[in-house]
Amino acid sequence: MNTGVSQKIEKMSGARMVVQCLKRLGVDTIFGYPGGAILPIYDALYNSGIHHVSTRHEQAAIHAAEGYARATGKVGTVMVTSGPGATNLVTGIADAYMDSVPIVIFTGQVATSMLGTDAFQEADVLGITLPVTKYSYQVHDPAEIPKIIQEAYHVAGSGRPGPVLIDIPKDVSNAEAECQYPDRISLPGYRVAEEPDPEQIAKIATAIAQARRPLLYIGGGIIHAEASRELRNFAKQANIPVVTTLMGLGAFEPDDPLFLGMLGMHGTYAANMAAYECDLLIACGVRFDDRVTGKLERFSPHSKKVHIDIDPAEIGKNVAIDYPLVCDVRKALLRLLDQAPRPDSDAWVNQTTNRAQAFPLTYEQRPDGELKPQFVIDYLSKVTEGKAIVTTEVGQHQMWAAHFYRVCQPRSFITSGGLGTMGFGFPAAMGAQLAKPDATVVCIAGDASFQMNIQELQTIAEMNIPVKIFVINNHFLGMVRQWQEIFYDGRYSESRLSSPDFVKVAEAFHVKGIRATTKEEAERAIDEALRYPGPIVVDFQVEEEESVFPMVPPGKGNNEMILGRWEG
């Protein structure tokens, strides 16, 4: 490899090299859990000045690193031991891979002489994680550590972000070598196409100018590219309505008349119908996943399609594309702003805006009725003015949060989209809060999801991490129950749950806990939680059989929604 090398420094152990490289890269926080094979590196971390957060489970460590990365845009860092320590990360690695979250994972490994012998706490972590990592290394020479670490952070954070794994055998951590820091990175097989093709930009600008029903369909790639401002400017300049994926929430102002909401399985009526009726779909930083498209043959059937994405593998993967463009989406939007295409879209904008007003997301919270889950999130949105950082677990509460929390800024809605990982939201909130200590961070959880990583109450208590955990407690696996009600004739097979007393559980961990069962109690509890200076758990006892609507049934097009109370 053709790399320049800066001045040679003293001989040191591989473990110390790891720590020195992290400090040179500006890594300030590591989430992890020690164990035998990684102890040399943990010893080198001692008094290093790098903040280590010891979670109570490795899965929580990687989800916390995801929260840190998504709240900041920086690469998150995770460190665990070999065998079960590494395999406990697999769900989080897959989650980060699906949602394009930049993470570097350090795993300890048995000594190189023991590899392949089924040694104590040996696992082929590279083989296990190969399908869900952007790249991975196993270190066999301590002198290679500086080059590998610099490459890993570059690969994780550049292009389409993703998780990179570095597996370090214990004898490599203990061995000494001369530490040489590369002064540049040369990866001949790794190329990121950042600059847009001028000819393709011109074609896309012409297609936009000629459209009558254009629609911007935007996703998490806009946020990863820090392109929210350019998106907002372009949408307003060109007068084009905007729909977003779950991962794209926060990239566009929720109260702008051009914003039609989230599209897909639980998208708004206005967003799904706009996607169905548009004549030009401008997809930016998205992957056309099945939860967005519904039945592919019926997805946006009347449109020509533009797809701008930094990952060439996504172009044409699920949907045929008429105008492909592989590049940094922010730079593409800047070029389109320069081109200033202006379609004749006034009638279309009026039509979509009127539809959004006619079919809003709604619910009915009666003053003396059971507490509605939507009310909890709606009230939270109002009192925080949409400016808190919200993380979610996965299930009905996740969709209600997407519907009723008006996310006003990018990197403030943190959720597991592609993998749909229960247990994600609570540790992600910890990571986001540590990354943004002055922010209000709220985890909206379900009673089932919260129990997946409930042990992290000890972490937030010990470190006084002031996250607010709002448990939307319906005593069910809510989304499973909803599907069983609609598609399985109400046979609630194993979806009803017995939950612990969350207030008492919180108190057992020395975390404040309160409960709300009515509208008035919910308002008081939310106000109290947001004022409280430390961590707090609020158990909201909500209506058990409330469902999420709209909903696109499996095998249907997005224009075939079940509209809930509007049906019929």
Coordinates of C-alpha atoms in Angstrom, one line a residue:
M1 CA 0.0 0.0 0.0
N2 CA 1.4 3.4 -1.0
T3 CA 1.1 5.4 2.2
G4 CA 3.3 8.2 3.5
V5 CA 4.5 7.8 7.0
S6 CA 5.1 10.5 9.5
Q7 CA 7.9 10.5 12.1
K8 CA 8.7 7.3 13.9
I9 CA 7.9 7.3 17.6
E10 CA 8.8 5.0 20.5
K11 CA 8.1 1.3 20.6
M12 CA 4.9 0.4 22.4
S13 CA 2.4 -2.4 22.8
G14 CA -0.4 -2.9 20.3
A15 CA -2.9 -2.0 23.1
R16 CA -1.2 1.3 23.7
M17 CA -1.2 2.0 20.0
V18 CA -4.9 1.5 19.9
V19 CA -5.5 4.1 22.6
Q20 CA -3.0 6.6 21.1
C21 CA -4.6 6.3 17.6
L22 CA -8.0 6.9 19.1
K23 CA -6.7 10.0 20.8
R24 CA -5.1 11.3 17.6
L25 CA -8.4 10.8 15.8
G26 CA -10.3 12.8 18.4
V27 CA -12.3 10.0 19.8
D28 CA -13.8 11.2 23.1
T29 CA -16.2 8.5 24.1
I30 CA -16.2 4.7 23.9
F31 CA -19.1 2.5 24.8
G32 CA -18.2 -1.0 25.9
Y33 CA -17.8 -3.9 28.3
P34 CA -14.4 -5.4 29.3
G35 CA -13.4 -9.1 29.3
G36 CA -10.4 -11.3 29.2
A37 CA -9.3 -11.0 25.5
I38 CA -9.5 -7.2 25.5
L39 CA -8.0 -6.5 28.9
P40 CA -4.7 -5.3 27.5
I41 CA -6.5 -2.5 25.7
Y42 CA -8.7 -1.7 28.7
D43 CA -5.5 -1.4 30.8
A44 CA -4.1 1.0 28.2
L45 CA -7.4 3.0 28.5
Y46 CA -6.8 3.5 32.2
N47 CA -6.1 7.2 32.8
S48 CA -6.1 7.9 29.0
G49 CA -8.5 10.8 29.2
I50 CA -11.0 9.0 26.9
H51 CA -14.4 8.7 28.4
H52 CA -15.5 5.1 28.6
V53 CA -19.2 4.3 29.2
S54 CA -19.6 0.9 30.8
T55 CA -23.1 -0.4 29.8
R56 CA -24.6 -3.5 31.5
H57 CA -24.9 -5.4 28.2
E58 CA -22.9 -5.3 25.0
Q59 CA -26.0 -4.8 22.9
A60 CA -26.8 -1.6 24.8
A61 CA -23.2 -0.5 24.2
I62 CA -23.5 -0.6 20.4
H63 CA -27.0 1.0 20.4
A64 CA -25.6 3.8 22.6
A65 CA -22.8 4.3 20.1
E66 CA -25.5 4.5 17.4
G67 CA -27.3 7.2 19.3
Y68 CA -24.1 9.1 19.8
A69 CA -23.2 8.8 16.1
R70 CA -26.7 9.8 14.9
A71 CA -27.0 12.8 17.2
T72 CA -23.6 14.2 16.2
G73 CA -22.7 12.8 12.7
K74 CA -19.4 11.6 14.2
V75 CA -18.2 8.0 14.1
G76 CA -19.3 6.0 17.2
T77 CA -16.9 3.7 19.0
V78 CA -17.6 0.3 20.7
M79 CA -15.2 -2.0 22.5
V80 CA -15.9 -5.5 23.8
T81 CA -14.2 -8.8 24.5
S82 CA -14.2 -11.9 22.4
G83 CA -16.7 -14.7 22.1
P84 CA -20.1 -13.8 23.7
G85 CA -19.0 -10.2 24.1
A86 CA -18.6 -9.9 20.3
T87 CA -21.6 -12.0 19.4
N88 CA -23.8 -9.9 21.7
L89 CA -23.1 -7.0 19.3
V90 CA -24.4 -8.7 16.2
T91 CA -27.9 -7.2 16.4
G92 CA -26.5 -3.7 16.9
I93 CA -24.1 -4.2 14.0
A94 CA -26.9 -5.3 11.7
D95 CA -29.0 -2.3 12.9
A96 CA -26.2 0.1 12.2
Y97 CA -25.6 -1.5 8.8
M98 CA -29.3 -1.3 7.8
D99 CA -29.6 2.4 8.8
S100 CA -26.1 3.5 7.6
V101 CA -24.8 4.5 11.0
P102 CA -21.0 5.1 11.2
I103 CA -19.5 2.8 14.0
V104 CA -16.1 1.4 14.6
I105 CA -16.2 -1.8 16.7
F106 CA -13.2 -3.2 18.5
T107 CA -13.4 -6.8 19.5
G108 CA -10.9 -8.7 21.5
Q109 CA -9.9 -12.1 20.2
V110 CA -8.1 -15.2 21.5
A111 CA -4.3 -15.3 20.8
T112 CA -3.4 -16.0 17.1
S113 CA -1.9 -19.4 18.1
M114 CA -5.3 -20.5 19.3
L115 CA -7.4 -19.3 16.4
G116 CA -9.5 -22.1 14.9
T117 CA -9.1 -24.4 17.9
D118 CA -12.4 -23.6 19.6
A119 CA -10.5 -22.0 22.4
F120 CA -12.4 -20.5 25.4
Q121 CA -14.4 -17.5 24.3
E122 CA -13.3 -17.9 20.7
A123 CA -15.8 -16.9 18.0
D124 CA -15.2 -16.2 14.3
V125 CA -16.6 -12.7 14.6
L126 CA -15.4 -11.6 11.1
G127 CA -17.3 -14.5 9.6
I128 CA -20.4 -14.0 11.7
T129 CA -20.6 -10.3 10.9
L130 CA -19.4 -10.3 7.3
P131 CA -22.9 -9.7 5.8
V132 CA -23.6 -6.7 8.1
T133 CA -20.3 -4.8 8.1
K134 CA -19.1 -2.2 5.6
Y135 CA -15.5 -3.6 6.1
S136 CA -13.7 -5.7 8.7
Y137 CA -10.1 -6.4 9.8
Q138 CA -8.3 -8.9 11.9
V139 CA -5.0 -7.6 13.1
H140 CA -2.0 -10.0 13.0
D141 CA 0.9 -7.5 13.3
P142 CA 0.8 -4.7 15.9
A143 CA 2.7 -2.4 13.5
E144 CA -0.4 -2.4 11.3
I145 CA -2.7 -1.0 14.0
P146 CA -2.3 2.8 13.2
K147 CA -2.9 2.2 9.5
I148 CA -5.9 0.0 10.2
I149 CA -7.6 2.3 12.7
Q150 CA -7.2 5.3 10.5
E151 CA -8.6 3.4 7.5
A152 CA -11.5 2.1 9.6
Y153 CA -12.7 5.5 10.8
H154 CA -12.4 6.8 7.2
V155 CA -14.4 4.0 5.7
A156 CA -17.1 4.0 8.5
G157 CA -17.7 7.8 8.1
S158 CA -17.3 8.4 4.4
G159 CA -19.6 7.6 1.5
R160 CA -22.6 5.7 2.7
P161 CA -21.7 5.4 6.4
G162 CA -21.7 2.0 8.1
P163 CA -20.1 -0.2 10.8
V164 CA -16.5 -1.3 10.5
L165 CA -15.1 -4.0 12.8
I166 CA -11.5 -4.5 14.0
D167 CA -10.8 -7.8 15.7
I168 CA -7.6 -7.8 17.8
P169 CA -6.1 -11.1 19.1
K170 CA -4.8 -10.8 22.7
D171 CA -1.2 -11.5 21.8
V172 CA -1.2 -8.7 19.2
S173 CA -2.4 -6.3 21.9
N174 CA 0.4 -7.4 24.1
A175 CA 3.2 -7.5 21.5
E176 CA 5.3 -4.4 20.9
A177 CA 6.2 -2.6 17.7
E178 CA 7.4 0.8 16.5
C179 CA 4.3 2.9 16.1
Q180 CA 4.1 4.8 12.8
Y181 CA 1.1 7.0 12.0
P182 CA 0.3 7.2 8.3
D183 CA 0.0 10.8 7.1
R184 CA -2.5 9.9 4.4
I185 CA -4.9 7.1 3.5
S186 CA -4.6 5.2 0.2
L187 CA -7.3 2.7 -0.5
P188 CA -7.2 1.9 -4.2
G189 CA -10.3 -0.3 -4.1
Y190 CA -12.4 2.2 -2.1
R191 CA -13.8 5.1 -4.2
V192 CA -16.6 7.4 -3.2
A193 CA -18.3 9.3 -6.1
E194 CA -19.0 12.6 -4.5
E195 CA -19.2 15.0 -7.4
P196 CA -22.3 14.9 -9.6
D197 CA -22.1 14.4 -13.3
P198 CA -22.9 17.8 -14.9
E199 CA -24.7 16.2 -17.9
Q200 CA -26.9 14.1 -15.6
I201 CA -27.7 17.1 -13.5
A202 CA -28.8 19.0 -16.6
K203 CA -31.1 16.1 -17.6
I204 CA -32.6 16.0 -14.2
A205 CA -33.1 19.7 -14.1
T206 CA -34.9 19.5 -17.5
A207 CA -37.1 16.7 -16.3
I208 CA -38.0 18.7 -13.2
A209 CA -38.8 21.8 -15.3
Q210 CA -41.1 19.8 -17.5
A211 CA -42.9 18.0 -14.8
R212 CA -46.4 19.0 -13.7
R213 CA -46.7 16.8 -10.6
P214 CA -43.2 16.5 -9.2
L215 CA -42.5 15.0 -5.7
L216 CA -39.4 15.0 -3.5
Y217 CA -39.1 11.7 -1.7
I218 CA -36.3 12.0 0.8
G219 CA -34.7 9.7 3.4
G220 CA -31.9 9.3 5.9
G221 CA -29.3 10.0 3.3
I222 CA -30.2 13.7 3.4
I223 CA -29.4 13.8 7.1
H224 CA -26.2 11.8 6.7
A225 CA -25.0 14.2 4.0
E226 CA -25.9 17.2 6.1
A227 CA -28.1 18.3 3.2
S228 CA -31.2 19.5 5.1
R229 CA -30.7 23.2 4.3
E230 CA -30.1 22.5 0.6
L231 CA -33.2 20.3 0.5
R232 CA -35.3 22.9 2.1
N233 CA -34.0 25.6 -0.2
F234 CA -34.5 23.5 -3.3
A235 CA -38.0 22.4 -2.5
K236 CA -39.1 26.0 -1.9
Q237 CA -37.3 27.4 -4.9
A238 CA -38.8 24.8 -7.2
N239 CA -42.2 24.6 -5.4
I240 CA -42.1 20.8 -5.0
P241 CA -44.0 18.9 -2.3
V242 CA -41.9 16.7 0.0
V243 CA -42.5 13.3 1.5
T244 CA -40.1 11.6 3.9
T245 CA -39.2 8.1 5.1
L246 CA -39.0 7.3 8.8
M247 CA -35.3 7.9 8.7
G248 CA -35.7 11.2 7.0
L249 CA -37.9 12.9 9.6
G250 CA -36.4 16.2 10.7
A251 CA -34.8 16.9 7.3
F252 CA -37.7 19.2 6.3
E253 CA -39.8 21.5 8.4
P254 CA -43.0 19.7 9.6
D255 CA -45.1 22.8 9.4
D256 CA -44.2 23.9 5.9
P257 CA -47.1 23.7 3.5
L258 CA -45.0 21.7 1.1
F259 CA -44.5 18.9 3.7
L260 CA -46.9 16.0 3.3
G261 CA -45.5 13.8 6.0
M262 CA -44.1 10.3 6.0
L263 CA -45.0 7.8 3.3
G264 CA -45.3 4.1 3.3
M265 CA -47.0 1.4 5.3
H266 CA -48.0 3.9 8.1
G267 CA -47.6 7.0 6.0
T268 CA -50.1 9.8 5.7
Y269 CA -52.9 9.7 3.2
A270 CA -51.5 12.9 1.5
A271 CA -48.0 11.5 1.2
N272 CA -49.0 8.1 -0.1
M273 CA -51.5 9.5 -2.6
A274 CA -48.9 12.1 -3.8
A275 CA -46.4 9.3 -4.4
Y276 CA -49.1 7.3 -6.3
E277 CA -50.2 10.3 -8.5
C278 CA -46.9 12.2 -9.2
D279 CA -45.4 12.3 -12.6
L280 CA -41.8 12.8 -11.5
L281 CA -40.5 11.2 -8.3
I282 CA -37.2 12.7 -7.1
A283 CA -35.7 10.3 -4.7
C284 CA -32.8 11.6 -2.6
G285 CA -30.9 9.5 -0.1
V286 CA -33.4 6.6 0.0
R287 CA -33.3 2.9 -0.8
F288 CA -36.9 2.2 -1.9
D289 CA -37.4 -0.3 1.0
D290 CA -40.5 -2.4 1.1
R291 CA -42.1 -0.5 4.1
V292 CA -42.1 2.6 1.8
T293 CA -43.1 1.1 -1.5
G294 CA -45.7 -1.5 -0.6
K295 CA -46.4 -3.7 -3.6
L296 CA -43.6 -2.7 -6.0
E297 CA -45.8 -3.0 -9.1
R298 CA -48.1 -0.4 -7.7
F299 CA -45.6 2.0 -6.3
S300 CA -45.7 5.4 -8.0
P301 CA -46.9 3.9 -11.3
H302 CA -47.4 7.1 -13.2
S303 CA -43.9 8.7 -12.6
K304 CA -40.5 8.9 -14.1
K305 CA -38.0 8.4 -11.4
V306 CA -34.9 10.2 -10.4
H307 CA -32.6 8.5 -7.8
I308 CA -29.7 10.5 -6.2
D309 CA -27.6 8.4 -3.8
I310 CA -24.0 8.0 -2.9
D311 CA -24.2 4.2 -2.9
P312 CA -24.3 2.8 -6.5
A313 CA -25.6 -0.5 -5.2
E314 CA -29.0 1.1 -4.4
I315 CA -29.6 2.5 -7.9
G316 CA -32.1 0.3 -9.6
K317 CA -31.9 -2.4 -6.9
N318 CA -35.7 -2.4 -6.2
V319 CA -37.2 0.1 -8.6
A320 CA -36.3 0.9 -12.2
I321 CA -34.8 4.4 -12.4
D322 CA -35.0 6.8 -15.4
Y323 CA -32.5 9.4 -14.1
P324 CA -29.8 7.8 -11.9
L325 CA -27.1 9.9 -10.2
V326 CA -24.4 8.5 -7.9
C327 CA -22.9 11.3 -5.8
D328 CA -23.1 13.2 -2.6
V329 CA -26.7 14.3 -2.4
R330 CA -25.9 17.6 -0.9
K331 CA -23.7 18.5 -3.8
A332 CA -26.4 17.3 -6.2
L333 CA -28.9 19.6 -4.6
L334 CA -26.5 22.5 -4.7
R335 CA -26.1 22.0 -8.5
L336 CA -29.8 21.8 -8.9
L337 CA -30.2 25.0 -7.0
D338 CA -27.8 26.6 -9.5
Q339 CA -29.9 25.2 -12.4
A340 CA -33.1 26.6 -10.8
P341 CA -35.7 24.5 -12.5
R342 CA -39.2 25.7 -11.9
P343 CA -42.0 23.3 -12.9
D344 CA -45.6 24.5 -13.5
S345 CA -46.6 22.9 -10.2
D346 CA -49.0 25.4 -8.6
A347 CA -52.1 23.3 -9.2
W348 CA -50.4 20.2 -8.0
V349 CA -49.1 21.9 -4.8
N350 CA -52.7 23.1 -4.1
Q351 CA -54.1 19.7 -4.6
T352 CA -51.6 18.0 -2.3
T353 CA -51.9 20.7 0.4
N354 CA -55.7 20.5 0.3
R355 CA -55.5 16.8 0.7
A356 CA -53.2 17.0 3.7
Q357 CA -55.6 19.4 5.3
A358 CA -58.6 17.2 4.6
F359 CA -57.0 14.0 5.9
P360 CA -54.8 14.9 8.9
L361 CA -53.4 12.5 11.3
T362 CA -55.8 12.6 14.2
Y363 CA -57.1 10.9 17.4
E364 CA -59.8 11.6 20.0
Q365 CA -58.7 12.1 23.6
R366 CA -61.9 12.3 25.7
P367 CA -61.4 14.3 28.9
D368 CA -62.8 11.4 31.0
G369 CA -61.7 8.6 28.7
E370 CA -58.8 6.2 28.7
L371 CA -55.4 7.8 28.0
K372 CA -54.6 7.7 24.3
P373 CA -51.0 7.0 23.4
Q374 CA -51.1 9.6 20.6
F375 CA -52.0 12.3 23.2
V376 CA -48.9 11.6 25.2
I377 CA -46.6 12.1 22.2
D378 CA -48.7 15.1 20.9
Y379 CA -48.5 16.9 24.2
L380 CA -44.7 16.2 24.4
S381 CA -44.3 17.6 21.0
K382 CA -46.1 20.8 21.9
V383 CA -44.3 21.5 25.2
T384 CA -40.9 20.8 23.6
E385 CA -41.8 22.6 20.4
G386 CA -40.4 19.7 18.5
K387 CA -36.9 20.6 19.6
A388 CA -36.0 17.7 21.9
I389 CA -34.0 14.7 20.7
V390 CA -36.4 11.8 20.6
T391 CA -35.4 8.2 20.4
T392 CA -37.8 5.4 20.0
E393 CA -38.1 1.7 20.6
V394 CA -39.9 -0.3 17.9
G395 CA -43.6 -1.0 17.5
Q396 CA -46.8 1.0 17.6
H397 CA -45.3 3.8 19.8
Q398 CA -42.6 4.2 17.1
M399 CA -45.2 5.0 14.5
W400 CA -47.2 7.3 16.8
A401 CA -44.0 9.1 17.5
A402 CA -43.3 9.5 13.8
H403 CA -46.9 10.8 13.4
F404 CA -47.3 13.1 16.3
Y405 CA -43.9 14.3 17.3
R406 CA -43.2 17.3 15.0
V407 CA -39.5 16.8 14.4
C408 CA -38.1 20.3 13.6
Q409 CA -34.4 19.6 13.0
P410 CA -32.2 16.9 11.6
R411 CA -30.4 14.4 14.0
S412 CA -33.2 14.8 16.5
F413 CA -35.3 11.7 15.7
I414 CA -33.4 8.6 16.3
T415 CA -35.0 5.2 15.6
S416 CA -34.3 1.8 14.3
G417 CA -35.7 1.8 10.8
G418 CA -34.3 -1.0 8.6
L419 CA -33.9 -3.7 11.2
G420 CA -36.7 -2.7 13.6
T421 CA -34.7 -3.6 16.7
M422 CA -36.6 -3.8 20.0
G423 CA -34.3 -2.6 22.8
F424 CA -32.7 0.1 20.6
G425 CA -34.3 3.3 21.9
F426 CA -33.3 3.4 25.6
P427 CA -29.5 2.9 25.1
A428 CA -29.6 5.1 22.0
A429 CA -31.0 7.8 24.2
M430 CA -28.1 7.3 26.6
G431 CA -25.6 7.8 23.7
A432 CA -27.5 10.8 22.3
Q433 CA -27.6 12.5 25.8
L434 CA -23.9 11.9 26.4
A435 CA -23.2 13.4 22.9
K436 CA -25.5 16.4 23.6
P437 CA -25.4 17.0 27.3
D438 CA -27.4 20.2 27.1
A439 CA -30.2 18.7 25.0
T440 CA -33.5 17.3 26.3
V441 CA -33.5 13.7 25.3
V442 CA -36.6 11.6 25.5
C443 CA -36.9 7.9 24.8
I444 CA -40.4 6.9 23.7
A445 CA -40.7 3.2 24.5
G446 CA -43.2 0.4 24.5
D447 CA -43.6 -1.8 27.6
A448 CA -42.2 -4.8 25.7
S449 CA -39.2 -3.0 24.1
F450 CA -38.2 -1.2 27.2
Q451 CA -37.7 -4.6 28.9
M452 CA -35.1 -5.6 26.3
N453 CA -32.4 -3.4 27.8
I454 CA -34.0 -2.4 31.1
Q455 CA -30.7 -3.2 32.9
E456 CA -29.4 0.1 31.6
L457 CA -31.3 1.9 34.3
Q458 CA -28.2 1.1 36.3
T459 CA -26.0 2.9 33.8
I460 CA -28.1 6.1 33.8
A461 CA -28.4 6.1 37.5
E462 CA -24.7 5.6 38.1
M463 CA -23.7 8.3 35.6
N464 CA -26.7 10.5 36.2
I465 CA -27.6 10.6 32.5
P466 CA -30.8 12.7 32.5
V467 CA -32.7 10.8 29.8
K468 CA -36.5 10.8 30.1
I469 CA -38.0 7.4 29.4
F470 CA -41.7 7.5 28.5
V471 CA -43.2 4.0 28.5
I472 CA -46.3 3.8 26.4
N473 CA -47.7 0.8 28.3
N474 CA -50.6 -1.1 26.7
H475 CA -49.7 -4.5 28.1
F476 CA -49.3 -5.9 24.6
L477 CA -46.8 -6.5 21.9
G478 CA -48.8 -3.7 20.3
M479 CA -48.0 -4.0 16.6
V480 CA -48.2 -7.8 16.8
R481 CA -51.6 -7.4 18.5
Q482 CA -52.8 -5.0 15.8
W483 CA -51.8 -7.5 13.0
Q484 CA -53.5 -10.3 14.9
E485 CA -56.6 -8.2 15.2
I486 CA -56.8 -7.3 11.5
F487 CA -55.3 -10.3 9.7
Y488 CA -55.7 -13.2 12.2
D489 CA -59.3 -12.7 13.3
G490 CA -58.3 -11.3 16.7
R491 CA -56.4 -14.4 17.9
Y492 CA -53.9 -12.8 20.2
S493 CA -51.4 -15.6 20.2
E494 CA -48.7 -14.8 22.8
S495 CA -49.0 -11.0 22.3
R496 CA -50.4 -10.1 25.6
L497 CA -47.7 -9.3 28.2
S498 CA -47.4 -9.2 31.9
S499 CA -45.2 -6.2 32.7
P500 CA -43.5 -5.4 36.0
D501 CA -44.3 -2.3 38.0
F502 CA -42.0 0.1 36.1
V503 CA -42.1 2.7 38.8
K504 CA -40.9 0.2 41.4
V505 CA -38.3 -1.1 39.0
A506 CA -37.0 2.4 38.3
E507 CA -36.8 3.1 42.0
A508 CA -34.9 -0.2 42.6
F509 CA -32.3 1.2 40.3
H510 CA -32.4 4.6 42.1
V511 CA -34.1 6.3 39.2
K512 CA -37.2 8.4 39.7
G513 CA -40.4 6.7 38.5
I514 CA -43.9 8.1 38.1
R515 CA -47.2 6.9 36.6
A516 CA -50.0 8.5 34.6
T517 CA -53.4 7.0 33.7
T518 CA -55.5 10.0 32.7
K519 CA -55.1 13.0 30.4
E520 CA -54.5 15.3 33.4
E521 CA -52.0 13.0 35.0
A522 CA -50.2 12.6 31.7
E523 CA -49.8 16.4 31.3
R524 CA -48.5 16.8 34.8
A525 CA -46.1 13.8 34.4
I526 CA -44.7 15.1 31.2
D527 CA -44.2 18.6 32.7
E528 CA -42.5 17.1 35.8
A529 CA -40.3 14.8 33.8
L530 CA -39.0 17.6 31.5
R531 CA -38.3 19.8 34.6
Y532 CA -36.6 17.0 36.5
P533 CA -32.8 17.4 36.3
G534 CA -32.0 13.7 36.4
P535 CA -33.1 10.4 34.7
I536 CA -36.8 9.6 35.1
V537 CA -39.2 6.8 34.0
V538 CA -42.8 7.7 33.3
D539 CA -45.2 4.8 33.0
F540 CA -48.2 5.9 30.8
Q541 CA -51.1 3.4 31.2
V542 CA -52.7 3.8 27.8
E543 CA -55.7 2.3 26.0
E544 CA -54.7 -1.3 25.3
E545 CA -56.3 -1.9 21.9
E546 CA -55.6 1.3 20.2
S547 CA -54.2 0.8 16.6
V548 CA -52.0 2.7 14.2
F549 CA -53.6 4.2 11.1
P550 CA -53.3 4.7 8.2
M551 CA -52.0 1.3 7.4
V552 CA -51.2 -0.3 4.0
P553 CA -52.0 -4.1 4.2
P554 CA -49.4 -6.5 3.0
G555 CA -49.4 -7.0 -0.7
K556 CA -51.3 -3.8 -1.4
G557 CA -50.3 -0.6 -3.0
N558 CA -49.8 2.6 -1.0
N559 CA -53.1 4.0 -2.5
E560 CA -55.0 1.1 -0.8
M561 CA -54.7 2.3 2.8
I562 CA -56.8 1.3 5.7
L563 CA -57.7 4.8 7.0
G564 CA -59.0 3.8 10.4
R565 CA -61.9 6.1 11.4
W566 CA -62.1 7.6 7.9
E567 CA -62.7 4.2 6.3
G568 CA -65.9 4.1 4.3

